[in-house]
């Protein structure tokens, strides 16, 4: 089958032309103009390392904090840059301590790396991990809220809630969940790894104690641009994963947060320093700016969901109101029945790549005893690409599965 055409926006990326990229969600993809900005910053850094780290970096870092804060409506004073969302969730969990018997609430759709972090901290402190189950496909936002809130007890201290779930691509009612949990006295860690650039994210309105997000996924910055926001009443509790010079610089608590989080030692700061450029560049590609990008990509994911559901012969789909720019469908179990470690690719993923030059994600998800196929809808994607995938799935004889 010939490679299908991408959208008119694809010219802004340098994606390889011999593959259909339907997995923006895992690692993002950075446009050429933003990569050029990163290369220019790196060239200045390497031309004068000492001058760069002492002079340009602090100024550029402050601008990056401000650009990020403006995009997600957060207080720049409460932002700590992280290499990724996993690091942001680790920073929060490993800064906190729990009493034996305290409960940490997670969803059965939680990203495994973040769930592992919760499990490790709970085991350290003899706290309990309580898992709220969400069916796939979910019936409504209200049913999800009910299912989560009924697991809250007077021992619940913290809840890890996803903005858009990783394996199942469900846009959760995270605003209402956060409000209800915080109102019950439960601190929320919002895992918005799929957050900035895929859903409207207003950190101040949200009121979560902690928000972890990524810029390298849906804001399309260079890799390793994660963000943690910490509410003002929690900043004195959160220490960076790396103890560095900031720990011995005297000053008030606000200064300590900045000193500790801004300098982990020598790092490549260019991914964060490109956040402003990425926001501006992509936001300028559509007349309606970022709200239009979010809507366009979501609409495309809904079309992808429908095209793939038809090819797979399933009606078990995530409702429109719980969709963002990714679509997941449950498929029949792997016929080889082989259990694979978390990072090993599913045979269907390999077949689709090798025989049809198409990149998607296929996960076997132990918590649901299910197998999921996930596609993403980024600006460079077109409807023709999902039709191509649908034809490949038909040819391979892949069938959908009922929900859980
Ligand atoms: C919900 C969720 N949390 C965390 C992550 C981890 O993101 P990163 O690899 O950038 O740390 C992902 C990645 O896909 C995710 O989907």
Short mmCIF file of C-alpha atoms and ligand atoms in Angstrom, two decimals:
data_model
loop_
_atom_site.label_atom_id
_atom_site.label_comp_id
_atom_site.label_asym_id
_atom_site.label_seq_id
_atom_site.Cartn_x
_atom_site.Cartn_y
_atom_site.Cartn_z
CA UNK A 1 0.00 0.00 0.00
CA UNK A 2 1.38 3.46 -0.81
CA UNK A 3 2.09 5.83 2.09
CA UNK A 4 -0.96 8.12 2.45
CA UNK A 5 -0.55 11.92 2.32
CA UNK A 6 -0.18 13.90 5.52
CA UNK A 7 -2.04 17.16 6.20
CA UNK A 8 -1.07 20.54 4.76
CA UNK A 9 0.69 21.33 8.09
CA UNK A 10 3.17 18.46 7.74
CA UNK A 11 5.61 20.70 5.87
CA UNK A 12 6.45 22.31 9.22
CA UNK A 13 7.92 19.00 10.46
CA UNK A 14 10.88 17.00 9.25
CA UNK A 15 9.19 13.62 9.77
CA UNK A 16 10.53 10.74 7.75
CA UNK A 17 8.47 10.30 4.58
CA UNK A 18 8.61 6.50 4.53
CA UNK A 19 6.40 6.00 7.56
CA UNK A 20 2.88 6.99 8.63
CA UNK A 21 3.26 8.52 12.09
CA UNK A 22 0.13 7.92 14.14
CA UNK A 23 1.85 7.93 17.52
CA UNK A 24 2.45 11.56 18.34
CA UNK A 25 1.22 10.84 21.87
CA UNK A 26 4.21 8.85 23.06
CA UNK A 27 7.06 11.22 22.29
CA UNK A 28 5.66 14.22 20.39
CA UNK A 29 7.51 15.58 17.36
CA UNK A 30 9.19 18.95 17.10
CA UNK A 31 8.69 21.28 14.10
CA UNK A 32 11.76 22.35 12.11
CA UNK A 33 11.44 26.02 13.11
CA UNK A 34 11.60 25.09 16.79
CA UNK A 35 14.52 22.72 16.21
CA UNK A 36 16.31 25.60 14.48
CA UNK A 37 15.70 27.77 17.56
CA UNK A 38 17.12 25.01 19.77
CA UNK A 39 20.18 24.69 17.50
CA UNK A 40 20.74 28.47 17.67
CA UNK A 41 20.58 28.46 21.49
CA UNK A 42 22.94 25.47 21.63
CA UNK A 43 25.38 27.21 19.31
CA UNK A 44 25.48 30.24 21.63
CA UNK A 45 25.91 27.94 24.63
CA UNK A 46 28.82 26.06 23.11
CA UNK A 47 30.45 29.25 21.80
CA UNK A 48 30.69 30.61 25.33
CA UNK A 49 29.63 28.08 27.97
CA UNK A 50 30.51 30.14 31.03
CA UNK A 51 28.96 33.31 29.66
CA UNK A 52 25.85 31.38 28.63
CA UNK A 53 25.27 29.67 32.00
CA UNK A 54 25.95 32.80 34.05
CA UNK A 55 24.28 35.38 31.86
CA UNK A 56 21.89 34.20 29.13
CA UNK A 57 20.53 31.09 30.86
CA UNK A 58 19.06 32.79 33.99
CA UNK A 59 17.31 35.41 31.85
CA UNK A 60 16.10 32.91 29.27
CA UNK A 61 15.02 30.51 32.05
CA UNK A 62 12.87 33.25 33.62
CA UNK A 63 11.29 34.01 30.23
CA UNK A 64 10.60 30.28 29.74
CA UNK A 65 8.95 30.09 33.18
CA UNK A 66 6.82 33.09 32.29
CA UNK A 67 5.84 31.77 28.83
CA UNK A 68 4.89 28.42 30.35
CA UNK A 69 2.97 30.05 33.18
CA UNK A 70 1.03 32.26 30.76
CA UNK A 71 0.07 29.27 28.58
CA UNK A 72 -1.31 27.17 31.44
CA UNK A 73 -2.37 30.11 33.63
CA UNK A 74 -0.08 29.19 36.50
CA UNK A 75 1.96 31.23 38.95
CA UNK A 76 5.50 31.30 37.51
CA UNK A 77 6.86 31.28 41.09
CA UNK A 78 5.38 27.79 41.57
CA UNK A 79 6.75 26.18 38.40
CA UNK A 80 9.65 23.74 38.61
CA UNK A 81 10.97 22.53 35.28
CA UNK A 82 11.46 18.77 35.08
CA UNK A 83 12.87 16.53 32.39
CA UNK A 84 9.45 14.90 31.90
CA UNK A 85 6.13 14.12 33.56
CA UNK A 86 7.52 10.96 35.16
CA UNK A 87 10.15 13.08 36.93
CA UNK A 88 7.49 15.60 37.97
CA UNK A 89 5.34 12.90 39.57
CA UNK A 90 8.44 11.42 41.24
CA UNK A 91 9.41 14.85 42.58
CA UNK A 92 6.05 15.19 44.32
CA UNK A 93 5.72 11.63 45.63
CA UNK A 94 9.30 11.41 46.88
CA UNK A 95 9.03 14.76 48.67
CA UNK A 96 6.04 13.60 50.72
CA UNK A 97 5.80 11.21 53.63
CA UNK A 98 2.78 9.18 54.67
CA UNK A 99 1.67 7.54 57.89
CA UNK A 100 1.12 3.77 57.94
CA UNK A 101 -2.47 3.17 56.79
CA UNK A 102 -2.74 6.45 54.84
CA UNK A 103 -4.27 5.91 51.43
CA UNK A 104 -3.09 7.06 48.03
CA UNK A 105 -5.75 6.86 45.35
CA UNK A 106 -4.88 5.97 41.76
CA UNK A 107 -6.92 5.01 38.72
CA UNK A 108 -6.62 1.64 37.04
CA UNK A 109 -5.82 3.61 33.85
CA UNK A 110 -2.83 5.35 35.48
CA UNK A 111 0.43 5.44 33.52
CA UNK A 112 2.43 2.49 34.78
CA UNK A 113 5.63 4.45 35.52
CA UNK A 114 3.68 6.87 37.70
CA UNK A 115 1.77 4.05 39.36
CA UNK A 116 5.11 2.38 40.09
CA UNK A 117 6.18 5.58 41.85
CA UNK A 118 3.04 5.56 43.98
CA UNK A 119 3.58 1.87 44.83
CA UNK A 120 7.22 2.48 45.80
CA UNK A 121 6.43 5.40 48.12
CA UNK A 122 3.46 3.56 49.63
CA UNK A 123 5.65 0.51 50.32
CA UNK A 124 8.33 2.75 51.89
CA UNK A 125 5.81 4.33 54.31
CA UNK A 126 3.43 1.37 54.71
CA UNK A 127 0.65 3.42 53.12
CA UNK A 128 -2.12 1.74 51.10
CA UNK A 129 -2.65 2.13 47.36
CA UNK A 130 -6.36 2.26 46.56
CA UNK A 131 -7.29 1.71 42.93
CA UNK A 132 -10.44 3.23 41.45
CA UNK A 133 -11.68 1.27 38.44
CA UNK A 134 -12.93 2.97 35.30
CA UNK A 135 -14.61 0.76 32.70
CA UNK A 136 -13.52 0.86 29.07
CA UNK A 137 -15.18 2.44 27.29
CA UNK A 138 -16.49 4.73 30.03
CA UNK A 139 -20.17 5.58 29.87
CA UNK A 140 -20.04 9.21 31.02
CA UNK A 141 -17.90 11.71 32.94
CA UNK A 142 -20.39 11.52 35.81
CA UNK A 143 -19.96 7.75 36.13
CA UNK A 144 -16.18 8.20 36.31
CA UNK A 145 -16.47 10.87 38.99
CA UNK A 146 -18.79 8.65 41.02
CA UNK A 147 -16.44 5.66 40.68
CA UNK A 148 -13.48 7.68 41.90
CA UNK A 149 -15.21 9.56 44.70
CA UNK A 150 -16.66 6.41 46.22
CA UNK A 151 -13.10 5.18 46.88
CA UNK A 152 -12.28 8.24 49.01
CA UNK A 153 -12.11 7.58 52.76
CA UNK A 154 -10.97 9.64 55.73
CA UNK A 155 -7.50 8.10 55.23
CA UNK A 156 -7.11 9.31 51.62
CA UNK A 157 -4.21 11.75 51.57
CA UNK A 158 -3.34 12.04 47.91
CA UNK A 159 -4.91 11.17 44.55
CA UNK A 160 -3.05 10.69 41.28
CA UNK A 161 -5.52 11.63 38.57
CA UNK A 162 -4.87 11.67 34.83
CA UNK A 163 -5.95 14.46 32.49
CA UNK A 164 -5.94 12.13 29.47
CA UNK A 165 -5.28 8.47 30.24
CA UNK A 166 -2.29 6.94 28.51
CA UNK A 167 -3.41 3.43 27.52
CA UNK A 168 -7.02 4.28 26.87
CA UNK A 169 -6.87 7.93 25.71
CA UNK A 170 -9.83 9.00 27.82
CA UNK A 171 -10.14 12.71 28.43
CA UNK A 172 -11.19 12.51 32.07
CA UNK A 173 -13.37 15.11 33.78
CA UNK A 174 -10.22 16.10 35.65
CA UNK A 175 -11.43 19.60 36.48
CA UNK A 176 -14.45 18.30 38.39
CA UNK A 177 -12.50 15.41 39.89
CA UNK A 178 -9.87 17.82 41.19
CA UNK A 179 -12.46 20.15 42.63
CA UNK A 180 -14.33 17.34 44.39
CA UNK A 181 -11.19 15.66 45.73
CA UNK A 182 -9.63 18.88 46.97
CA UNK A 183 -12.98 19.77 48.60
CA UNK A 184 -12.73 16.45 50.51
CA UNK A 185 -9.26 17.47 51.73
CA UNK A 186 -7.40 15.18 49.29
CA UNK A 187 -4.35 16.69 47.59
CA UNK A 188 -4.43 16.02 43.86
CA UNK A 189 -1.42 15.25 41.70
CA UNK A 190 -2.77 15.83 38.22
CA UNK A 191 -0.84 13.72 35.74
CA UNK A 192 -1.31 15.94 32.71
CA UNK A 193 1.54 14.37 30.73
CA UNK A 194 -1.02 14.71 27.94
CA UNK A 195 -2.07 18.15 29.13
CA UNK A 196 -0.61 21.37 27.76
CA UNK A 197 -1.60 21.64 24.10
CA UNK A 198 -4.11 18.75 24.03
CA UNK A 199 -6.71 20.01 26.52
CA UNK A 200 -7.34 23.51 27.85
CA UNK A 201 -5.27 23.57 31.05
CA UNK A 202 -5.91 26.38 33.52
CA UNK A 203 -3.80 25.56 36.56
CA UNK A 204 -5.01 28.48 38.69
CA UNK A 205 -8.68 27.68 38.11
CA UNK A 206 -8.04 23.97 38.67
CA UNK A 207 -6.71 24.41 42.20
CA UNK A 208 -4.79 21.09 42.26
CA UNK A 209 -1.96 20.88 44.77
CA UNK A 210 0.33 19.60 42.01
CA UNK A 211 0.18 19.45 38.22
CA UNK A 212 2.68 17.53 36.11
CA UNK A 213 2.68 18.24 32.40
CA UNK A 214 4.88 17.84 29.34
CA UNK A 215 5.74 20.33 26.66
CA UNK A 216 7.46 17.74 24.43
CA UNK A 217 4.21 15.96 23.63
CA UNK A 218 1.47 18.34 22.51
CA UNK A 219 3.35 21.64 22.58
CA UNK A 220 5.90 19.95 20.30
CA UNK A 221 9.01 21.32 22.02
CA UNK A 222 12.29 19.40 21.83
CA UNK A 223 12.36 16.34 24.11
CA UNK A 224 12.70 16.54 27.87
CA UNK A 225 10.64 19.63 28.63
CA UNK A 226 8.50 18.61 31.58
CA UNK A 227 6.78 20.98 34.00
CA UNK A 228 5.62 20.69 37.61
CA UNK A 229 3.38 23.30 39.18
CA UNK A 230 3.05 23.42 42.94
CA UNK A 231 0.29 25.37 44.70
CA UNK A 232 1.63 28.11 46.97
CA UNK A 233 0.60 26.36 50.22
CA UNK A 234 2.54 23.22 49.24
CA UNK A 235 5.79 24.73 47.92
CA UNK A 236 7.70 24.31 51.17
CA UNK A 237 7.10 20.53 51.02
CA UNK A 238 8.44 19.89 47.54
CA UNK A 239 12.15 19.32 47.12
CA UNK A 240 13.86 18.47 43.84
CA UNK A 241 14.96 14.90 43.10
CA UNK A 242 18.51 16.23 42.77
CA UNK A 243 19.95 18.05 45.78
CA UNK A 244 22.24 20.77 44.48
CA UNK A 245 23.58 24.23 45.40
CA UNK A 246 20.13 25.67 46.11
CA UNK A 247 19.91 23.68 49.35
CA UNK A 248 22.59 25.82 51.03
CA UNK A 249 21.66 29.25 49.69
CA UNK A 250 20.04 31.24 52.51
CA UNK A 251 16.76 33.01 51.83
CA UNK A 252 12.99 32.95 52.40
CA UNK A 253 10.94 29.87 51.35
CA UNK A 254 9.96 31.39 47.95
CA UNK A 255 13.61 31.94 47.11
CA UNK A 256 14.44 28.41 48.27
CA UNK A 257 11.89 26.90 45.86
CA UNK A 258 13.48 28.77 42.96
CA UNK A 259 17.08 28.16 44.03
CA UNK A 260 16.51 24.46 44.56
CA UNK A 261 14.54 23.76 41.40
CA UNK A 262 16.35 26.02 38.95
CA UNK A 263 19.84 24.55 39.20
CA UNK A 264 20.17 20.75 39.38
CA UNK A 265 23.77 21.00 38.12
CA UNK A 266 24.97 21.32 34.54
CA UNK A 267 22.14 20.37 32.19
CA UNK A 268 21.08 21.07 28.63
CA UNK A 269 18.45 23.77 29.25
CA UNK A 270 17.49 24.15 25.58
CA UNK A 271 14.25 22.09 25.62
CA UNK A 272 12.65 24.45 28.18
CA UNK A 273 14.16 27.51 26.54
CA UNK A 274 12.22 26.58 23.37
CA UNK A 275 8.80 26.45 25.08
CA UNK A 276 7.96 30.05 24.18
CA UNK A 277 9.07 29.55 20.56
CA UNK A 278 6.98 26.36 20.22
CA UNK A 279 3.87 28.03 21.66
CA UNK A 280 4.26 30.96 19.31
CA UNK A 281 5.21 29.02 16.18
CA UNK A 282 2.43 26.42 16.33
CA UNK A 283 -0.11 28.90 17.64
CA UNK A 284 0.50 30.94 14.51
CA UNK A 285 -0.30 28.09 12.11
CA UNK A 286 -4.09 28.20 12.61
CA UNK A 287 -6.22 31.32 12.61
CA UNK A 288 -7.75 30.44 15.96
CA UNK A 289 -4.38 29.72 17.62
CA UNK A 290 -4.10 27.02 20.27
CA UNK A 291 -7.83 26.61 20.99
CA UNK A 292 -8.26 25.89 17.26
CA UNK A 293 -5.39 23.37 17.28
CA UNK A 294 -6.89 21.54 20.26
CA UNK A 295 -10.29 21.41 18.57
CA UNK A 296 -8.94 20.42 15.16
CA UNK A 297 -6.90 17.55 16.58
CA UNK A 298 -9.77 16.33 18.74
CA UNK A 299 -12.16 16.35 15.78
CA UNK A 300 -9.62 14.37 13.77
CA UNK A 301 -9.25 11.82 16.61
CA UNK A 302 -13.03 11.39 16.71
CA UNK A 303 -13.01 10.69 12.96
CA UNK A 304 -10.10 8.28 13.42
CA UNK A 305 -12.02 6.49 16.20
CA UNK A 306 -15.03 6.05 13.91
CA UNK A 307 -12.97 4.88 10.92
CA UNK A 308 -11.10 2.33 13.04
CA UNK A 309 -14.20 1.15 14.93
CA UNK A 310 -15.84 0.36 11.61
CA UNK A 311 -12.78 -1.54 10.37
CA UNK A 312 -12.55 -3.50 13.61
CA UNK A 313 -16.29 -4.19 13.70
CA UNK A 314 -16.78 -2.74 17.18
CA UNK A 315 -19.16 -0.25 18.72
CA UNK A 316 -17.33 -0.10 22.05
CA UNK A 317 -15.93 3.42 21.74
CA UNK A 318 -15.10 6.31 24.06
CA UNK A 319 -17.90 8.92 23.93
CA UNK A 320 -17.17 12.21 22.12
CA UNK A 321 -17.26 14.26 25.32
CA UNK A 322 -14.39 12.13 26.71
CA UNK A 323 -12.15 12.43 23.64
CA UNK A 324 -9.03 14.52 23.13
CA UNK A 325 -6.50 14.16 20.29
CA UNK A 326 -6.00 10.40 20.69
CA UNK A 327 -8.28 7.42 20.14
CA UNK A 328 -8.01 3.96 21.70
CA UNK A 329 -9.94 0.85 20.68
CA UNK A 330 -10.00 -2.51 22.43
CA UNK A 331 -8.89 -5.32 20.13
CA UNK A 332 -8.97 -9.09 20.41
CA UNK A 333 -6.21 -10.67 22.53
CA UNK A 334 -2.82 -11.43 21.04
CA UNK A 335 -3.28 -14.89 19.45
CA UNK A 336 0.20 -15.97 20.64
CA UNK A 337 -0.91 -15.31 24.22
CA UNK A 338 2.64 -14.26 25.07
CA UNK A 339 3.14 -12.00 28.08
CA UNK A 340 5.56 -9.23 27.21
CA UNK A 341 7.48 -6.86 29.48
CA UNK A 342 6.20 -3.26 29.58
CA UNK A 343 8.63 -1.84 27.03
CA UNK A 344 8.51 -4.69 24.48
CA UNK A 345 6.43 -3.98 21.36
CA UNK A 346 3.29 -5.99 20.59
CA UNK A 347 3.53 -8.20 17.44
CA UNK A 348 0.72 -6.19 15.82
CA UNK A 349 2.75 -3.00 16.27
CA UNK A 350 5.67 -4.69 14.54
CA UNK A 351 3.47 -6.01 11.69
CA UNK A 352 1.92 -2.62 11.11
CA UNK A 353 5.30 -0.99 10.99
CA UNK A 354 7.10 -3.57 8.91
CA UNK A 355 4.35 -4.45 6.44
CA UNK A 356 2.40 -1.18 6.27
CA UNK A 357 4.98 1.39 7.41
CA UNK A 358 2.51 2.61 10.04
CA UNK A 359 3.38 3.56 13.61
CA UNK A 360 0.71 3.12 16.28
CA UNK A 361 0.80 1.88 19.85
CA UNK A 362 -0.59 -1.50 20.86
CA UNK A 363 -0.63 -2.24 24.59
CA UNK A 364 -1.62 -5.33 26.51
CA UNK A 365 -3.02 -3.81 29.66
CA UNK A 366 -2.92 -6.16 32.64
CA UNK A 367 -5.33 -4.16 34.84
CA UNK A 368 -8.09 -4.61 32.26
CA UNK A 369 -6.90 -7.94 30.87
CA UNK A 370 -7.34 -6.19 27.54
CA UNK A 371 -5.36 -5.21 24.48
CA UNK A 372 -5.62 -1.71 23.13
CA UNK A 373 -4.66 0.02 19.91
CA UNK A 374 -4.05 3.75 20.25
CA UNK A 375 -3.65 6.39 17.56
CA UNK A 376 -2.92 10.08 17.89
CA UNK A 377 -4.07 13.07 15.87
CA UNK A 378 -1.45 15.79 15.54
CA UNK A 379 -1.46 18.79 13.22
CA UNK A 380 0.57 16.91 10.60
CA UNK A 381 -1.91 13.99 10.45
CA UNK A 382 -4.71 13.60 7.90
CA UNK A 383 -7.85 11.49 7.72
CA UNK A 384 -6.31 9.48 4.85
CA UNK A 385 -3.76 8.09 7.29
CA UNK A 386 -6.42 6.46 9.49
CA UNK A 387 -8.10 5.02 6.38
CA UNK A 388 -4.74 3.51 5.47
CA UNK A 389 -4.47 1.98 8.96
CA UNK A 390 -8.08 0.73 8.75
CA UNK A 391 -7.30 -1.03 5.45
CA UNK A 392 -4.21 -2.62 7.01
CA UNK A 393 -6.20 -3.85 10.02
CA UNK A 394 -8.83 -5.34 7.70
CA UNK A 395 -6.16 -7.06 5.66
CA UNK A 396 -4.56 -8.46 8.83
CA UNK A 397 -7.97 -9.66 10.06
CA UNK A 398 -7.78 -7.76 13.37
CA UNK A 399 -11.09 -7.59 15.24
CA UNK A 400 -12.30 -5.29 17.95
CA UNK A 401 -13.12 -6.56 21.42
CA UNK A 402 -15.99 -5.74 23.71
CA UNK A 403 -15.22 -3.34 26.50
CA UNK A 404 -14.26 -4.28 30.06
C1 LIG B 1 -0.53 9.73 31.56
C2 LIG B 1 0.95 9.74 31.36
N1 LIG B 1 1.74 10.01 32.41
C3 LIG B 1 3.08 10.08 32.29
C4 LIG B 1 3.68 9.86 31.07
C5 LIG B 1 5.17 9.94 31.00
O1 LIG B 1 5.62 10.95 30.19
P1 LIG B 1 7.20 11.12 30.08
O2 LIG B 1 7.72 9.89 29.39
O3 LIG B 1 7.39 12.35 29.28
O4 LIG B 1 7.69 11.21 31.46
C6 LIG B 1 2.93 9.54 29.95
C7 LIG B 1 3.57 9.28 28.67
O5 LIG B 1 2.99 8.92 27.68
C8 LIG B 1 1.51 9.48 30.10
O6 LIG B 1 0.73 9.18 29.07
#
